[in-house]
Amino acid sequence: MTDEKQLIAGLIAATNENIDAAMVADALETPPDRKLGDLAFPCFKLARTLRKAPPAIAGDILECLNRQPLPSVIAEIRIVGGYLNFFLDRGAVARTVVDNIDRLGDRYGSSDEGEGRTVLVEFSSPNIAKPFHIGHLVSTALGHSIARIYEFLGYNTVRINHLGDWGTQFGKLITAYKLWGDEATVMADPINELLKLYVRFHTEAEQRPELEDEARANFKALESGDPEITALWKLFVDASLKEFNRMYDLLGVNFDSFAGESFYTDKMPEVVEILREKGLLEESEGAQVVRFDDESMPPCIILKSDGTTIYATRDIAAAIYRKRHYDFYKNIYVVGTPQTLHFKQVFGTLKKMGFDCADDCVHVGFGYVRFPDKAMSTRHGDVVLLEDVLNEAVAKTREIIEQSTTSKDVDNVNSVAETVGIGAVIYTFLKNSRERDIIFTWKDILDFEGESGPYVQYAYARGRSVLAKAEEQGIEYADADPALLTSDEEYALIKLLSGLQDAVRDAAVRYEPSIVTRYVTDLAQQFNKFYNTCAIMKAEDDDIRAARLRLTACTATCIKTALRLIGVNVVEKM
Ligand code: ARG
């Protein structure tokens, strides 16, 4: 109801110089009961400034409003307690919404409010030479969606993959590779082979502790840029990236920067220097740490007792670099909630160092994925591998499609199964508020009738197939009159369509793609209600049929846009 809200806000603000239009637009709400109207303005907030009881304020505003003819979209205004309730003219609302969607197409719901501002979204960030696990997949889905949402609101968006490509584990890996590894084996199956080497290192080091010394020496050599050691490290990074990229391709995800932890090695001395200069470093058990005023917060370790830097130091250097390089408006980290304390320490240290941009750094956390299906959690010990999950989703979807009677005419089964199967997994990750744990069961994920990706994709395909039929029969609907769409089910659908931008904004402010997922699910459900109650192709007359077709086209546009914002693609038939 963005347009109607603006209109009503302007009218109310014009009645009294002490009322601000933006405040009214913000305060306008949707009454819980349809019978109470379409929008309600609570006058309670104004009671203090205007020194009057809310019902009296409502009365004053209404009197002023009635002094001149109201715009045709407002059918009636009633006072209910301290509220001013607006009843809209359904036909007029339908016209505005449908015309806007047709005019803006896939830009409908977007805005330019972010113009000139850069938002960094750091997500995925897997570790080199280690499996890309399900937590990284959740981060990938969430971050990808958050980036698309901000982009849609006009922000300049930069997607960053902060690869875990540095640290003492590389010393171990290099040691193991030199002893037992070879390039051909590693390149054939990089992550698994590197993992095997890493595991073997730990088993053998138990018997031969001198391996640990060798590993430390190798990491030192890496840190000081030894060419042979660096070449090995580079081999591991490239091999791992090749695998990660295969999954990103599958998910349709891309990054603007792969600047991982290694990128900041030469930027750490400055961090230590600033901290020293400001007298913020303290010694603790041989390590150098930063303490916080809040005693309940553990200190942030900057230098280990052997003088090497750690994960947190690299994050501090990264934030400073990002501020200088991108001058970000927001710097978002999509990382699981177990790292909440880590980010508090990093942002807290930045702030102490005098970098106020710490206030624009946001940790967007998320919960665990739980697998009640026993078979899934045991296959690889406790780690569920991402690729298995995706491949299984696609295979299971293909089975469902092949067995379904309605999808006989799907000719590209493989690509449909891929889009639907992967979409189903992404949808599941973005379905509930992100801090809640995600319960992963195939039954729910691929439930074509429940709250699932396939359910929404199916509603889209259903709409598209009606439109295709109309086109086949040469039925024109582009100029149909939306004012004919006034039944309860049609109006409910139109109101939902008008709410797309609000949902997107809300999702951005709260870093909550689940708001868009919820929105698109409601939209699909309401479309199905409309489809089942209002005959489209067999409508009572040609004009109504055309108007319903136009509404169907608008709904398809909005479902497609909303799904795109959560990183899910649509299919024309399924
Ligand atoms: N590589 C880390 C992990 O897998 C996540 C990195 C998160 N980002 C950061 N800036 N610390 O746990």
CSV table of N, CA and C in Angstrom, one decimal, residues 1-53:
chain,number,residue,atom,x,y,z
A,1,MET,N,0.8,-1.2,0.0
A,1,MET,CA,0.0,0.0,0.0
A,1,MET,C,0.9,1.2,0.0
A,2,THR,N,2.0,1.2,-0.6
A,2,THR,CA,3.0,2.3,-0.5
A,2,THR,C,2.4,3.6,-1.0
A,3,ASP,N,1.8,3.5,-2.2
A,3,ASP,CA,1.2,4.7,-2.8
A,3,ASP,C,0.1,5.3,-1.9
A,4,GLU,N,-0.8,4.4,-1.5
A,4,GLU,CA,-2.0,4.9,-0.7
A,4,GLU,C,-1.5,5.5,0.6
A,5,LYS,N,-0.4,4.8,1.2
A,5,LYS,CA,0.1,5.3,2.4
A,5,LYS,C,0.6,6.8,2.3
A,6,GLN,N,1.4,6.9,1.2
A,6,GLN,CA,2.0,8.3,0.9
A,6,GLN,C,0.8,9.3,0.8
A,7,LEU,N,-0.2,8.9,0.0
A,7,LEU,CA,-1.3,9.8,-0.2
A,7,LEU,C,-2.0,10.2,1.1
A,8,ILE,N,-2.3,9.2,1.9
A,8,ILE,CA,-3.0,9.5,3.1
A,8,ILE,C,-2.1,10.3,4.1
A,9,ALA,N,-0.9,9.9,4.1
A,9,ALA,CA,0.1,10.7,5.0
A,9,ALA,C,0.1,12.1,4.6
A,10,GLY,N,0.2,12.4,3.3
A,10,GLY,CA,0.2,13.8,2.8
A,10,GLY,C,-1.1,14.5,3.2
A,11,LEU,N,-2.2,13.9,3.1
A,11,LEU,CA,-3.5,14.5,3.4
A,11,LEU,C,-3.5,14.9,4.9
A,12,ILE,N,-3.1,13.9,5.7
A,12,ILE,CA,-3.2,14.1,7.2
A,12,ILE,C,-2.2,15.2,7.6
A,13,ALA,N,-1.0,15.2,7.0
A,13,ALA,CA,0.0,16.2,7.4
A,13,ALA,C,-0.5,17.6,7.0
A,14,ALA,N,-1.3,17.7,5.9
A,14,ALA,CA,-1.7,19.0,5.5
A,14,ALA,C,-2.8,19.6,6.4
A,15,THR,N,-3.3,18.8,7.3
A,15,THR,CA,-4.4,19.3,8.2
A,15,THR,C,-3.8,20.1,9.4
A,16,ASN,N,-2.5,19.9,9.7
A,16,ASN,CA,-2.0,20.5,10.9
A,16,ASN,C,-0.5,20.6,10.7
A,17,GLU,N,0.0,21.8,11.0
A,17,GLU,CA,1.5,22.0,10.7
A,17,GLU,C,2.4,21.2,11.7
A,18,ASN,N,1.8,20.7,12.8
A,18,ASN,CA,2.5,19.9,13.8
A,18,ASN,C,2.6,18.4,13.4
A,19,ILE,N,2.0,18.1,12.3
A,19,ILE,CA,2.0,16.7,11.9
A,19,ILE,C,2.9,16.5,10.7
A,20,ASP,N,3.8,15.5,10.9
A,20,ASP,CA,4.8,15.3,9.9
A,20,ASP,C,4.4,14.1,9.0
A,21,ALA,N,4.4,14.3,7.7
A,21,ALA,CA,4.0,13.2,6.7
A,21,ALA,C,4.7,11.9,6.9
A,22,ALA,N,6.1,12.0,7.0
A,22,ALA,CA,6.9,10.8,7.1
A,22,ALA,C,6.5,10.0,8.4
A,23,MET,N,6.2,10.8,9.5
A,23,MET,CA,5.8,10.1,10.7
A,23,MET,C,4.5,9.4,10.5
A,24,VAL,N,3.5,10.0,9.8
A,24,VAL,CA,2.2,9.4,9.6
A,24,VAL,C,2.4,8.1,8.7
A,25,ALA,N,3.2,8.3,7.6
A,25,ALA,CA,3.4,7.1,6.7
A,25,ALA,C,3.9,5.9,7.5
A,26,ASP,N,4.8,6.2,8.4
A,26,ASP,CA,5.4,5.2,9.2
A,26,ASP,C,4.4,4.6,10.2
A,27,ALA,N,3.5,5.4,10.7
A,27,ALA,CA,2.6,4.9,11.7
A,27,ALA,C,1.4,4.2,11.1
A,28,LEU,N,1.0,4.5,9.9
A,28,LEU,CA,-0.1,3.8,9.3
A,28,LEU,C,0.0,2.3,9.3
A,29,GLU,N,-1.1,1.7,9.8
A,29,GLU,CA,-1.0,0.2,10.0
A,29,GLU,C,-2.2,-0.4,9.3
A,30,THR,N,-2.1,-1.7,9.1
A,30,THR,CA,-3.2,-2.5,8.5
A,30,THR,C,-4.0,-3.1,9.7
A,31,PRO,N,-5.3,-2.7,9.8
A,31,PRO,CA,-6.1,-3.2,10.8
A,31,PRO,C,-6.2,-4.7,10.8
A,32,PRO,N,-6.3,-5.3,12.0
A,32,PRO,CA,-6.3,-6.8,12.0
A,32,PRO,C,-7.5,-7.4,11.3
A,33,ASP,N,-8.6,-6.7,11.3
A,33,ASP,CA,-9.9,-7.2,10.8
A,33,ASP,C,-10.2,-6.4,9.5
A,34,ARG,N,-10.5,-7.1,8.4
A,34,ARG,CA,-10.8,-6.4,7.2
A,34,ARG,C,-12.0,-5.4,7.3
A,35,LYS,N,-12.9,-5.8,8.2
A,35,LYS,CA,-14.1,-4.9,8.4
A,35,LYS,C,-13.7,-3.5,8.9
A,36,LEU,N,-12.5,-3.4,9.5
A,36,LEU,CA,-12.1,-2.1,10.1
A,36,LEU,C,-11.4,-1.2,9.0
A,37,GLY,N,-11.4,-1.6,7.8
A,37,GLY,CA,-10.8,-0.8,6.8
A,37,GLY,C,-9.5,-1.3,6.3
A,38,ASP,N,-8.9,-0.5,5.4
A,38,ASP,CA,-7.6,-1.0,4.8
A,38,ASP,C,-6.4,-0.4,5.5
A,39,LEU,N,-6.5,0.8,6.0
A,39,LEU,CA,-5.4,1.4,6.7
A,39,LEU,C,-5.9,2.2,7.9
A,40,ALA,N,-5.1,2.2,9.0
A,40,ALA,CA,-5.6,2.9,10.2
A,40,ALA,C,-4.4,3.8,10.7
A,41,PHE,N,-4.8,5.0,11.1
A,41,PHE,CA,-3.8,5.9,11.6
A,41,PHE,C,-4.1,6.0,13.1
A,42,PRO,N,-3.1,5.5,14.0
A,42,PRO,CA,-3.3,5.7,15.4
A,42,PRO,C,-2.9,7.1,15.8
A,43,CYS,N,-3.9,7.8,16.5
A,43,CYS,CA,-3.6,9.2,16.9
A,43,CYS,C,-2.9,9.3,18.2
A,44,PHE,N,-2.6,8.2,18.8
A,44,PHE,CA,-2.0,8.2,20.2
A,44,PHE,C,-0.7,9.0,20.3
A,45,LYS,N,0.1,8.8,19.3
A,45,LYS,CA,1.5,9.4,19.3
A,45,LYS,C,1.4,11.0,19.3
A,46,LEU,N,0.3,11.5,18.7
A,46,LEU,CA,0.1,12.9,18.6
A,46,LEU,C,-0.4,13.6,19.9
A,47,ALA,N,-0.9,12.7,20.8
A,47,ALA,CA,-1.6,13.2,22.0
A,47,ALA,C,-0.7,14.2,22.8
A,48,ARG,N,0.6,13.9,22.9
A,48,ARG,CA,1.4,14.7,23.7
A,48,ARG,C,1.7,16.1,23.0
A,49,THR,N,2.1,16.1,21.7
A,49,THR,CA,2.4,17.3,21.0
A,49,THR,C,1.1,18.2,20.9
A,50,LEU,N,0.0,17.5,20.6
A,50,LEU,CA,-1.2,18.3,20.4
A,50,LEU,C,-2.0,18.6,21.6
A,51,ARG,N,-1.6,18.0,22.7
A,51,ARG,CA,-2.3,18.1,24.0
A,51,ARG,C,-3.8,17.9,23.9
A,52,LYS,N,-4.1,16.8,23.4
A,52,LYS,CA,-5.5,16.4,23.2
A,52,LYS,C,-5.7,14.9,23.3
A,53,ALA,N,-6.9,14.4,23.6
A,53,ALA,CA,-7.1,13.0,23.6
A,53,ALA,C,-7.2,12.4,22.2
